Short mmCIF file of C-alpha atoms and ligand atoms in Angstrom, two decimals:
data_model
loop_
_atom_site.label_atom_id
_atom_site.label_comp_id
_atom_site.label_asym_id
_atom_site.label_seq_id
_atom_site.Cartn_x
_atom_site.Cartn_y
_atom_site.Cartn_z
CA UNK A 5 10.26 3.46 2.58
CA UNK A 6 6.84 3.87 4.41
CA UNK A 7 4.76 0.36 4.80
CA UNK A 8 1.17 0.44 4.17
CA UNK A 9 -1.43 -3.23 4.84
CA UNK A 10 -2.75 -3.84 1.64
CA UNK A 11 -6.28 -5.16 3.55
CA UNK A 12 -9.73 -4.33 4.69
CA UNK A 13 -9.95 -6.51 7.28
CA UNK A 14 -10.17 -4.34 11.10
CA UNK A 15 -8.63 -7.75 12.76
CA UNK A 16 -5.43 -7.80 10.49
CA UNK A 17 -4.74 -4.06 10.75
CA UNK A 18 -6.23 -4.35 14.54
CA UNK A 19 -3.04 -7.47 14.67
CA UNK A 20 -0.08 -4.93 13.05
CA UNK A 21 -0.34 -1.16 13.87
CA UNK A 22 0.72 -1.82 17.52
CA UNK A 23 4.34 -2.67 15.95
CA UNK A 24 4.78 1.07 14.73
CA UNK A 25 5.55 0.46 11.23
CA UNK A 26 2.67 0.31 9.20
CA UNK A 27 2.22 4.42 8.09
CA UNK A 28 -0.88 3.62 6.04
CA UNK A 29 -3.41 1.29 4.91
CA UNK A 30 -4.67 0.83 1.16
CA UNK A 31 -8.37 -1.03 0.80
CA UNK A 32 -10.04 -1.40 -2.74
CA UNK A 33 -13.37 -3.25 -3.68
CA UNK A 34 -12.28 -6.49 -3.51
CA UNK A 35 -11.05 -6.33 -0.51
CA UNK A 36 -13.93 -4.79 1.45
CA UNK A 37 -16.46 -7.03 -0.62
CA UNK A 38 -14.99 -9.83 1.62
CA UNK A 39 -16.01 -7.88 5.17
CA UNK A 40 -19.62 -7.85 6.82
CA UNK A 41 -19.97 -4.11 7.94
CA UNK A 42 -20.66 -1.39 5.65
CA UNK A 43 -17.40 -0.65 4.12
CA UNK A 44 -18.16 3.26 4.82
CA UNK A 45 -17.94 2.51 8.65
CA UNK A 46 -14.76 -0.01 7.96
CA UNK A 47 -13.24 3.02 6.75
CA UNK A 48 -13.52 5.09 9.53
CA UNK A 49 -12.71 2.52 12.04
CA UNK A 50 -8.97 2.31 9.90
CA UNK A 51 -8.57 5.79 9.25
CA UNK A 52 -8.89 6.02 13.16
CA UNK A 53 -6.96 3.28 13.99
CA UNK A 54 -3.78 3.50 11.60
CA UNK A 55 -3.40 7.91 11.44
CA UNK A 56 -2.48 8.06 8.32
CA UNK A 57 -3.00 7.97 4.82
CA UNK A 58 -5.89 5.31 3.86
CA UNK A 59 -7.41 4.39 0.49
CA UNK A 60 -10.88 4.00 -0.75
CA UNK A 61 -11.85 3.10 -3.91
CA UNK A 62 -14.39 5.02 -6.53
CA UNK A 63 -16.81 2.55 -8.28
CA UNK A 64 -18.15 4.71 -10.68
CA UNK A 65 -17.20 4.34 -14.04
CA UNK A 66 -17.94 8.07 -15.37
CA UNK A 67 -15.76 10.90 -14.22
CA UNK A 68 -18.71 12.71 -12.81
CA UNK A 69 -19.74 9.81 -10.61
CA UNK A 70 -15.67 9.44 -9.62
CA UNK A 71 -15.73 13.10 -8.21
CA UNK A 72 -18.71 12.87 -6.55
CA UNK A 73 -18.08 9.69 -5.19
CA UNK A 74 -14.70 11.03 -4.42
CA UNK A 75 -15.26 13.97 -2.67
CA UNK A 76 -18.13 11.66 -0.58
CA UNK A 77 -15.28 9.27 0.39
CA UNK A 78 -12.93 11.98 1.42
CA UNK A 79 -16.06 13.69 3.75
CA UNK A 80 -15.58 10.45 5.68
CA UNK A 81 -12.21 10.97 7.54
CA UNK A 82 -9.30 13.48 7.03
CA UNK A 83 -6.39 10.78 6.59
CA UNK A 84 -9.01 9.41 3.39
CA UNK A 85 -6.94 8.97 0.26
CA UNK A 86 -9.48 8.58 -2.87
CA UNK A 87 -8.43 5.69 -5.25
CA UNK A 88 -8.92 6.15 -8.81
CA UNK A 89 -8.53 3.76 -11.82
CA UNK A 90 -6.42 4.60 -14.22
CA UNK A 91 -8.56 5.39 -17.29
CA UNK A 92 -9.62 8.02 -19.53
CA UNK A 93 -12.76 9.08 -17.48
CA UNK A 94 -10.35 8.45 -13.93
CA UNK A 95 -7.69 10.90 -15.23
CA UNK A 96 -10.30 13.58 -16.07
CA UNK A 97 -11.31 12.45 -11.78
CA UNK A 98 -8.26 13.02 -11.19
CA UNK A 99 -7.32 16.62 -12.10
CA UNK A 100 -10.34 17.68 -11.07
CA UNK A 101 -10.51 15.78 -7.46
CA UNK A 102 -6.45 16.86 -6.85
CA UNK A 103 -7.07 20.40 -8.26
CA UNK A 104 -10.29 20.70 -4.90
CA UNK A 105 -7.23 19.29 -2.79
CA UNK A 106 -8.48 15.62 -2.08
CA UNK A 107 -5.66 13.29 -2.67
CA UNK A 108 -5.44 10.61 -5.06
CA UNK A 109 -4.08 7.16 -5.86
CA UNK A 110 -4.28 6.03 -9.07
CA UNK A 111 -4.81 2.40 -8.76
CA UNK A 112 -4.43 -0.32 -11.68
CA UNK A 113 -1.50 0.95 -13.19
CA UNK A 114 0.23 -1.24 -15.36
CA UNK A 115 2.61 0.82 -17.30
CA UNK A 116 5.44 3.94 -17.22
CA UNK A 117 3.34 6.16 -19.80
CA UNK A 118 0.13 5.38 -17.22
CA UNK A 119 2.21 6.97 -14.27
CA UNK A 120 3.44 9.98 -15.84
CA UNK A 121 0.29 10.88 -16.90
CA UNK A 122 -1.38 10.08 -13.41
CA UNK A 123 1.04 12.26 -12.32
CA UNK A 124 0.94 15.23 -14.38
CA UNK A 125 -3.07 15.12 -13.21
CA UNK A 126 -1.98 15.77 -10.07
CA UNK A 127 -2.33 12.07 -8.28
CA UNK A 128 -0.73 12.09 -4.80
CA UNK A 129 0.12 8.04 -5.48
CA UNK A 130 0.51 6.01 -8.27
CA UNK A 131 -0.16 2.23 -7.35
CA UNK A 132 1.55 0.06 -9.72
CA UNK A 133 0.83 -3.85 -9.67
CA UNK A 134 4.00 -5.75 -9.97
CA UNK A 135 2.27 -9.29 -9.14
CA UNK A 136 -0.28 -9.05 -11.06
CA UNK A 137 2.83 -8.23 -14.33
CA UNK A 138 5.11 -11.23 -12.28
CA UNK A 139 1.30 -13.21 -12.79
CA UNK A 140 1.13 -12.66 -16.82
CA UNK A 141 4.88 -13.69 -17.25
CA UNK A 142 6.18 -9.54 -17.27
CA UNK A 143 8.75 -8.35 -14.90
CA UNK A 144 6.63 -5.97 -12.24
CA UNK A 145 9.32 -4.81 -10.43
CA UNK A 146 11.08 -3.35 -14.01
CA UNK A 147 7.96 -1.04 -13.89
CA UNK A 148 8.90 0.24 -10.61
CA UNK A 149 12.67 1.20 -11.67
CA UNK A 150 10.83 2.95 -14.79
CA UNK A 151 9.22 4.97 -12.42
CA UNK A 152 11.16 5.93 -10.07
CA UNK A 153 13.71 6.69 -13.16
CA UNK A 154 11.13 8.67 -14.81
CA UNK A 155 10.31 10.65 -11.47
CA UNK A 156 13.56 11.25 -10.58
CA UNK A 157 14.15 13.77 -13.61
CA UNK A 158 10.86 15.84 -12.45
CA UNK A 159 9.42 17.75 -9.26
CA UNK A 160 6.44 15.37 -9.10
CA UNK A 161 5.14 15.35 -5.76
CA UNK A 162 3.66 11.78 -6.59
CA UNK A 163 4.49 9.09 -4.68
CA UNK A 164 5.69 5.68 -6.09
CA UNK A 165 3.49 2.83 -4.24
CA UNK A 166 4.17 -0.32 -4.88
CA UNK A 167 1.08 -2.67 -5.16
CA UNK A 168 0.10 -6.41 -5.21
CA UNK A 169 2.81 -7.20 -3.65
CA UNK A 170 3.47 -11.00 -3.12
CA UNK A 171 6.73 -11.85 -1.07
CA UNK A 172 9.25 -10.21 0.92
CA UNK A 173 11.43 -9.89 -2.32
CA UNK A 174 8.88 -7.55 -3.38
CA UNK A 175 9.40 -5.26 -0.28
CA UNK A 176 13.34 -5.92 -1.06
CA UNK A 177 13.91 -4.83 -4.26
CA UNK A 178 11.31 -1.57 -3.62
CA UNK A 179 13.26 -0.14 -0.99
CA UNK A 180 16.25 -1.14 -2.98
CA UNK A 181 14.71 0.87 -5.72
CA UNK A 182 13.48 3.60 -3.71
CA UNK A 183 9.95 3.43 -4.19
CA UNK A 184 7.88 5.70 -1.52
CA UNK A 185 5.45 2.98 -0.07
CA UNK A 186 4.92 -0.61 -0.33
CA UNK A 187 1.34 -1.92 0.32
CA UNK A 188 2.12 -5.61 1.71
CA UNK A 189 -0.84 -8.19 2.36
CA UNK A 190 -0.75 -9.23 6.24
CA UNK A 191 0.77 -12.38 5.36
CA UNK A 192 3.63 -10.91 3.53
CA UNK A 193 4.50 -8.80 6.76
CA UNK A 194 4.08 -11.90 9.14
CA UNK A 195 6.78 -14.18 6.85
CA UNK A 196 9.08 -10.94 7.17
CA UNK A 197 9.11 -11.79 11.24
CA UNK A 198 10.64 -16.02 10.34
CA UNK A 199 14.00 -16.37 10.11
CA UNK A 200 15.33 -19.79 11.54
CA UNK A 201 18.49 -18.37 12.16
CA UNK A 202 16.79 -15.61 14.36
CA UNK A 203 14.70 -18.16 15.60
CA UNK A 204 17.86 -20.40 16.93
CA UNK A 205 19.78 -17.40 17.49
CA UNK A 206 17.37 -16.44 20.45
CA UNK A 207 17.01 -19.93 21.46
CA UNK A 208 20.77 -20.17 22.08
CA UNK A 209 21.04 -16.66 23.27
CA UNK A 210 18.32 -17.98 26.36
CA UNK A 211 19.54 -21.10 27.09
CA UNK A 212 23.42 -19.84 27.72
CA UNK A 213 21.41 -16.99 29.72
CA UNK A 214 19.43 -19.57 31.64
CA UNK A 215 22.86 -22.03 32.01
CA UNK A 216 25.19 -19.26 33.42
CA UNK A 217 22.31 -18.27 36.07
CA UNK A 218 22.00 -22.06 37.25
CA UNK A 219 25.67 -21.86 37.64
CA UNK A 220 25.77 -19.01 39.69
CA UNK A 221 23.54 -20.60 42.56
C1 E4P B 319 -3.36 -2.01 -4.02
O1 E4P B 319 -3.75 -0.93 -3.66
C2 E4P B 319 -4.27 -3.12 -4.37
O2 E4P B 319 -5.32 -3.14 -3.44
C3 E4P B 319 -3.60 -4.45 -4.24
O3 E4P B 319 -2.23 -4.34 -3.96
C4 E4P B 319 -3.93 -5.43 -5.31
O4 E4P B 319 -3.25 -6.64 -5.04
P1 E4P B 319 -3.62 -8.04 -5.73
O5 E4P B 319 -3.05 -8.03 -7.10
O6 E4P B 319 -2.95 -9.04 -4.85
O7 E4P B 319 -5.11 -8.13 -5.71
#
């Protein structure tokens, strides 16, 4: 299962790609409202620094302001990956964006119907939100096994990415599902590295090391 930062912030990406995990980054207004620079250039600087897949989010409302917006956000770097809402005018984006070859994730989906037919208009991702489901009392991670049940009968070449994600459990029971991606705030990543038992192991581990050496002289 590939990990994607769910952020737009340059420091937290800056703080995790040198691992060699993270295979892609997803952004969306929210998220870039909160940074200073112009989120154009913020794009750029994370396509550049993370080599792969990246998403930026239409604003426009109107399926003729989604493509040209879209096809503006995929001029700005190669690994660009235009998000679209999942509406009536986005899904009218969306075959047209996907059929000029610009890739799409369909962001704000909420239900199995909403993926299929993301899908069928040719949407590289679908990005469904299990916290914000977990949030209204509604199971989000039963949406992902509908999914991935649903896509496993067809040849979609759509990707299952699983969004709002809110704890390590999340990231569990994806890959147990077999979902594609899993876009994981920074903070979810960083808990991922505490374990006290790793955390004593080591401890142990060095001070036996350290013991046995002051032994030896
Ligand atoms: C995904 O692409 C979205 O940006 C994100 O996961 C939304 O998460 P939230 O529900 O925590 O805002």
């Amino acid at each position: 299962m590939k990990i994607f930062i769910d952020s737009g912030s340059l420091k937290d990406i800056e703080s995790l790609v040198p691992l060699g995990i993270i295979d892609g980054v997803t952004t969306n207004p929210s998220l870039l409202a909160k940074e200073h620079d112009d989120p154009r250039a913020i794009i750029k600087k994370i396509c550049r620094m993370v080599q792969g897949p990246v998403s930026a989010e239409v604003v426009a409302t109107e399926s003729a302001g989604m493509i040209s917006e879209g096809r503006e956000l995929a001029k700005i770097d190669e690994h660009v990956v235009v998000k679209v809402p999942f509406t009536r005018e986005g899904i009218k984006a969306i075959k047209a964006l996907s059929s000029e070859g610009v890739r799409i994730n369909t962001t704000l989906i909420f239900s199995a119907p909403q993926a299929l037919f993301a899908a069928k208009a040719g949407a590289s991702y679908v990005s469904p939100f299990v916290g914000r489901l977990d949030d209204i009392a509604t199971d989000g991670m039963d949406l992902i096994r509908q999914i991935t049940d649903i896509f496993g009968h067809f040849d979609f070449p759509t990707e299952v990415l699983v969004a709002s994600v809110r704890s390590p459990m999340h990231i569990v029971q994806a890959a147990r599902m077999g979902a594609d991606i899993c876009t994981c705030p920074v903070a979810v990543i960083e808990q991922c590295f505490k374990h006290p038992l790793t955390d004593i192991g080591l401890e142990k581990f060095l001070k036996d090391w350290e013991k046995a050496q002051a032994a030896k002289v």
